Every structure is written in C-alpha cells, then in structure tokens.
XYZ file of C-alpha atoms in Angstrom:
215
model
C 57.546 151.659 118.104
C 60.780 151.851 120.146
C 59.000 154.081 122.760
C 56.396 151.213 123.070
C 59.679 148.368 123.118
C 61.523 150.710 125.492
C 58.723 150.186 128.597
C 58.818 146.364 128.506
C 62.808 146.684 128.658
C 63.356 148.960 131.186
C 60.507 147.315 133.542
C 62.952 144.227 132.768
C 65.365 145.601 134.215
C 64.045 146.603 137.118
C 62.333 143.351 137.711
C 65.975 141.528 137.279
C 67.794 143.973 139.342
C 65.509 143.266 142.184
C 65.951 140.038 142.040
C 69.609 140.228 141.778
C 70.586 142.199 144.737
C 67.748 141.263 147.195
C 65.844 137.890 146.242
C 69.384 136.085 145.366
C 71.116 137.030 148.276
C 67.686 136.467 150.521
C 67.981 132.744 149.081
C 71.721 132.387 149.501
C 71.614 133.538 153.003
C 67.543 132.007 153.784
C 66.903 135.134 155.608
C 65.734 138.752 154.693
C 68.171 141.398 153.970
C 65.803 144.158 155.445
C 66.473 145.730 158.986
C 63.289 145.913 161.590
C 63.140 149.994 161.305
C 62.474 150.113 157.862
C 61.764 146.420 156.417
C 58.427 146.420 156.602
C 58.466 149.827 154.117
C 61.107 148.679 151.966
C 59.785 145.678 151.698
C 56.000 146.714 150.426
C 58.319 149.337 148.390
C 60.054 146.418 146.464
C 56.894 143.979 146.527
C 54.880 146.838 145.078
C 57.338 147.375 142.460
C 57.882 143.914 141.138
C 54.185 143.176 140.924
C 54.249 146.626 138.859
C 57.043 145.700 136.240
C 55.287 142.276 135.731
C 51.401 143.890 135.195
C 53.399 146.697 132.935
C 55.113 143.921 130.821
C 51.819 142.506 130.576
C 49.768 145.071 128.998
C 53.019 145.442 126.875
C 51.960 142.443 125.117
C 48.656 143.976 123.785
C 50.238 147.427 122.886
C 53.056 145.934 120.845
C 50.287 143.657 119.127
C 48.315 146.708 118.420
C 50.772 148.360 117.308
C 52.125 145.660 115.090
C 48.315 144.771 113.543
C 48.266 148.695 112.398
C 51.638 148.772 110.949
C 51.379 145.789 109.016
C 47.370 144.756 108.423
C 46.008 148.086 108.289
C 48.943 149.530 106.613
C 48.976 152.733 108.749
C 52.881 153.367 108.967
C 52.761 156.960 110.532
C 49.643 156.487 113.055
C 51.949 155.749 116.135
C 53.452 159.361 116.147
C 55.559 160.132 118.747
C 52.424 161.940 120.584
C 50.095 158.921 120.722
C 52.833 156.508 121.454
C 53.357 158.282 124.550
C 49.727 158.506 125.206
C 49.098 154.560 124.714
C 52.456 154.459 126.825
C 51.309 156.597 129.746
C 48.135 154.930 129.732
C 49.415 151.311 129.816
C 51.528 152.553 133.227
C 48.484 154.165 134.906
C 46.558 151.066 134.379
C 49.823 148.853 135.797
C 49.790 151.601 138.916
C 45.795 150.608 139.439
C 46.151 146.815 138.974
C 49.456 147.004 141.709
C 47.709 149.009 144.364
C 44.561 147.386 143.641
C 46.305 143.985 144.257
C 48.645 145.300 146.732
C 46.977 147.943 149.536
C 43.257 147.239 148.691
C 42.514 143.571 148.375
C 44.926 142.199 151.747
C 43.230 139.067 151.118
C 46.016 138.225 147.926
C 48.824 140.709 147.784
C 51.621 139.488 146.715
C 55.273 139.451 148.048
C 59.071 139.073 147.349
C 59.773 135.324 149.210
C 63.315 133.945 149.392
C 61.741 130.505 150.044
C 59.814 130.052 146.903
C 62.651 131.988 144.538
C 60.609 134.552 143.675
C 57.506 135.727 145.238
C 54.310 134.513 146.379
C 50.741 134.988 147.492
C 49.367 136.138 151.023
C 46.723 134.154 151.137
C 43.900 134.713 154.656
C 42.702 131.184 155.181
C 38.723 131.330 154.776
C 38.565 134.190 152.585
C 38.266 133.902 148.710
C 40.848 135.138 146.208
C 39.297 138.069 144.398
C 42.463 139.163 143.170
C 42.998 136.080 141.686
C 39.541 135.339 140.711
C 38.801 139.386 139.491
C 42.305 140.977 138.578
C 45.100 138.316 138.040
C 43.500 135.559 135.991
C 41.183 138.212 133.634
C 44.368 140.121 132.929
C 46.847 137.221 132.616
C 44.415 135.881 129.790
C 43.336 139.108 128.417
C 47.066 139.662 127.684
C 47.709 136.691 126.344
C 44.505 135.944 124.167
C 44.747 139.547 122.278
C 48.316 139.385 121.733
C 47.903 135.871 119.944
C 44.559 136.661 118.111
C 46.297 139.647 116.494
C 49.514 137.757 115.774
C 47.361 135.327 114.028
C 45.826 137.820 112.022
C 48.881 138.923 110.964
C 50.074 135.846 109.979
C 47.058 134.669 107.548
C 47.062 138.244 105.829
C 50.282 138.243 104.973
C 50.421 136.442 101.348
C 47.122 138.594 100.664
C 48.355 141.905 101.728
C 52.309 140.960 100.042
C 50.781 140.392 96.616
C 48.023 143.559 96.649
C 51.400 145.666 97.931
C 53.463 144.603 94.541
C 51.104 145.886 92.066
C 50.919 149.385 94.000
C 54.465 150.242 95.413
C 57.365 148.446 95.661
C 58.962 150.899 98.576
C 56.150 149.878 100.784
C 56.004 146.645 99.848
C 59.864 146.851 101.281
C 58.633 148.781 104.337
C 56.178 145.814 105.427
C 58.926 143.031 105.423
C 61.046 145.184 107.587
C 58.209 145.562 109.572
C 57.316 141.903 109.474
C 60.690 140.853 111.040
C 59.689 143.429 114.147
C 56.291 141.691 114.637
C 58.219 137.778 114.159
C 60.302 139.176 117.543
C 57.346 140.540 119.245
C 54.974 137.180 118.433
C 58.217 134.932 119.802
C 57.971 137.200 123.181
C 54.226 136.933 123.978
C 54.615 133.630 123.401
C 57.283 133.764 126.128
C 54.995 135.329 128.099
C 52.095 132.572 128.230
C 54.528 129.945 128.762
C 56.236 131.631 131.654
C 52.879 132.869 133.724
C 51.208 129.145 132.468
C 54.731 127.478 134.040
C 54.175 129.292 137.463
C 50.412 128.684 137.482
C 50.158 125.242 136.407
C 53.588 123.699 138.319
C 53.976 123.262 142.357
C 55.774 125.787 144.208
C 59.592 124.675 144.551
C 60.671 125.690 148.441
C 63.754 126.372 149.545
C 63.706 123.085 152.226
C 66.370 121.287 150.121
C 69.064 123.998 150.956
C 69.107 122.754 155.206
C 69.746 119.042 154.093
C-alpha cells in the first residue's frame, strides 16, 4: 500500500515544486523566466512534466480504490505483494507517459502549457479545429478516475456492517486488521473526493487572468 501512496506524493511534489520556483515567480514578475536558447525546450520539458504528475495522480485514484476494495471487501490482505504493487505501479506511470505525449507532441491541436497569466496552465487551443484531447483523452479519463474511485468507495461503505459482524464470529485479529485498514481507505475516499472537486472547480469556473496585477 505505501508503494501505491508513495507515487501520488512524490508526483505532488514535483507538481508543487514547479509551481513554486517557475509559475510563482512567472506571475510575480508577468514574464517568463526562460532564456530564448533554451526556453522553448525547457519549457515543453516542464509543461510535459506537470501534465504528467497530474494524469499520474489521476490514475492514483483508481489504484488506491482497488487496492482498498481488495483489502477490505474481498478480504485479501496479502494480494498487493511487494511484486504486483510495483507492477500496478509501473503500469499506472506508462499509461501517465502515453496520456502526456499523447496530449502533448501528438494532438498540437490541445496541448497544454505552464501560463503565468492564468496561475497555472492552460490550453493551446487552434481556432477551427476540434478538441480531441479534450473530447477523447481529458474528459474520458477525468471521469473514469473519478467515477471508479467513488463506486468502489461506496461499496466499501455499504459492506461494512455486513462484513464487521461475519468477521466477529470467525477471528477477532482480523476483525482488528480491517478497522485499521478502514481508517486507510476513510483518508483515501476524503482525497478522491479532493480530486473531483478540484478538476470540477477548474472545468466548471472562468479562467482568472492576471489583468488585475497592471491596474
């Protein structure tokens, strides 16, 4: 489990350290902190990276559900050994790698990018042509990731009582095991919850600019 909690974290990270030494100071001083020579790279570099960490924190939702639904509902305590975890793990980051260069160096229509003026980043939009990423990739997974998660945390929740009582009669040290466990799945079910508020905040509300800073 803490291999699978570990990936979200670190991609965290990242994702805040990027915005700490390049998007702040790009909105404190309105311009890019990027030379000419090698802005262009650096700047694909970073916008390739932060669309990675959030795609990879995505699919962390599902994988922490999954893991949570076979820990607790199916009662499975020793499937996630430390050789599958780090297959599901290695798997969720190839599929994060195909979604960000998918988005990113094959559909130019809707790649997205670091912006100082919006805060955060944005979408390169070609007037005329339609959205696939948004339409295909972005929408499909942003649901997908938030519809599994929930579905499973659900389960989880109605089974409990049923699953508490049957646990009793048969063995009171895994009856133990499963509230401990039950505390881990309360944490993850508060952060994919998180999740669809903050990707349903930045889809459903305007784009702030940055106009207000030049009076």
């Amino acid at each position: 489990m803490y291999i699978l909690y570990l990936q979200p974290l670190i991609t965290d990270i990242v994702f805040e350290l990027i915005h700490l030494f390049y998007v702040a100071p790009s909105v404190i001083m309105q311009a890019t902190l990027l030379g000419d020579l090698l802005g262009p790279y650096l700047s694909s570099f970073l916008d390739s990276t932060q669309t990675y960490c959030w795609y990879n924190n995505s699919l962390s939702q599902v994988s922490l559900a999954l893991n949570r639904f076979v820990v607790t509902v199916l009662l499975r305590l020793h499937f996630f050994t430390p050789s599958r975890t780090l297959l599901f793990s290695l798997l969720q980051h190839l599929l994060a790698i195909l979604i960000t260069v998918t988005l990113q160096y094959f559909l130019l229509c809707c790649k997205i990018e670091l912006a100082y003026s919006n805060y955060s980043f944005r979408e390169v939009l070609i007037p005329g042509v339609f959205n696939y990423g948004w339409a295909y990739i972005k929408l499909p997974a942003k649901i997908a990731c938030s519809v599994i998660p929930l579905a499973i945390y659900c389960v989880i929740l109605f089974s409990i009582r049923f699953i508490g009582k049957r646990l009793n009669l048969q063995s009171r040290e895994l009856s133990r095991r499963r509230k401990q466990e039950l505390r881990f799945t309360a944490q993850f079910a508060v952060i994919a919850i998180s999740y669809v508020l903050s990707w349903g905040t930045f889809s459903l509300l305007p784009p702030t600019t940055a106009q207000w800073v030049k009076g």
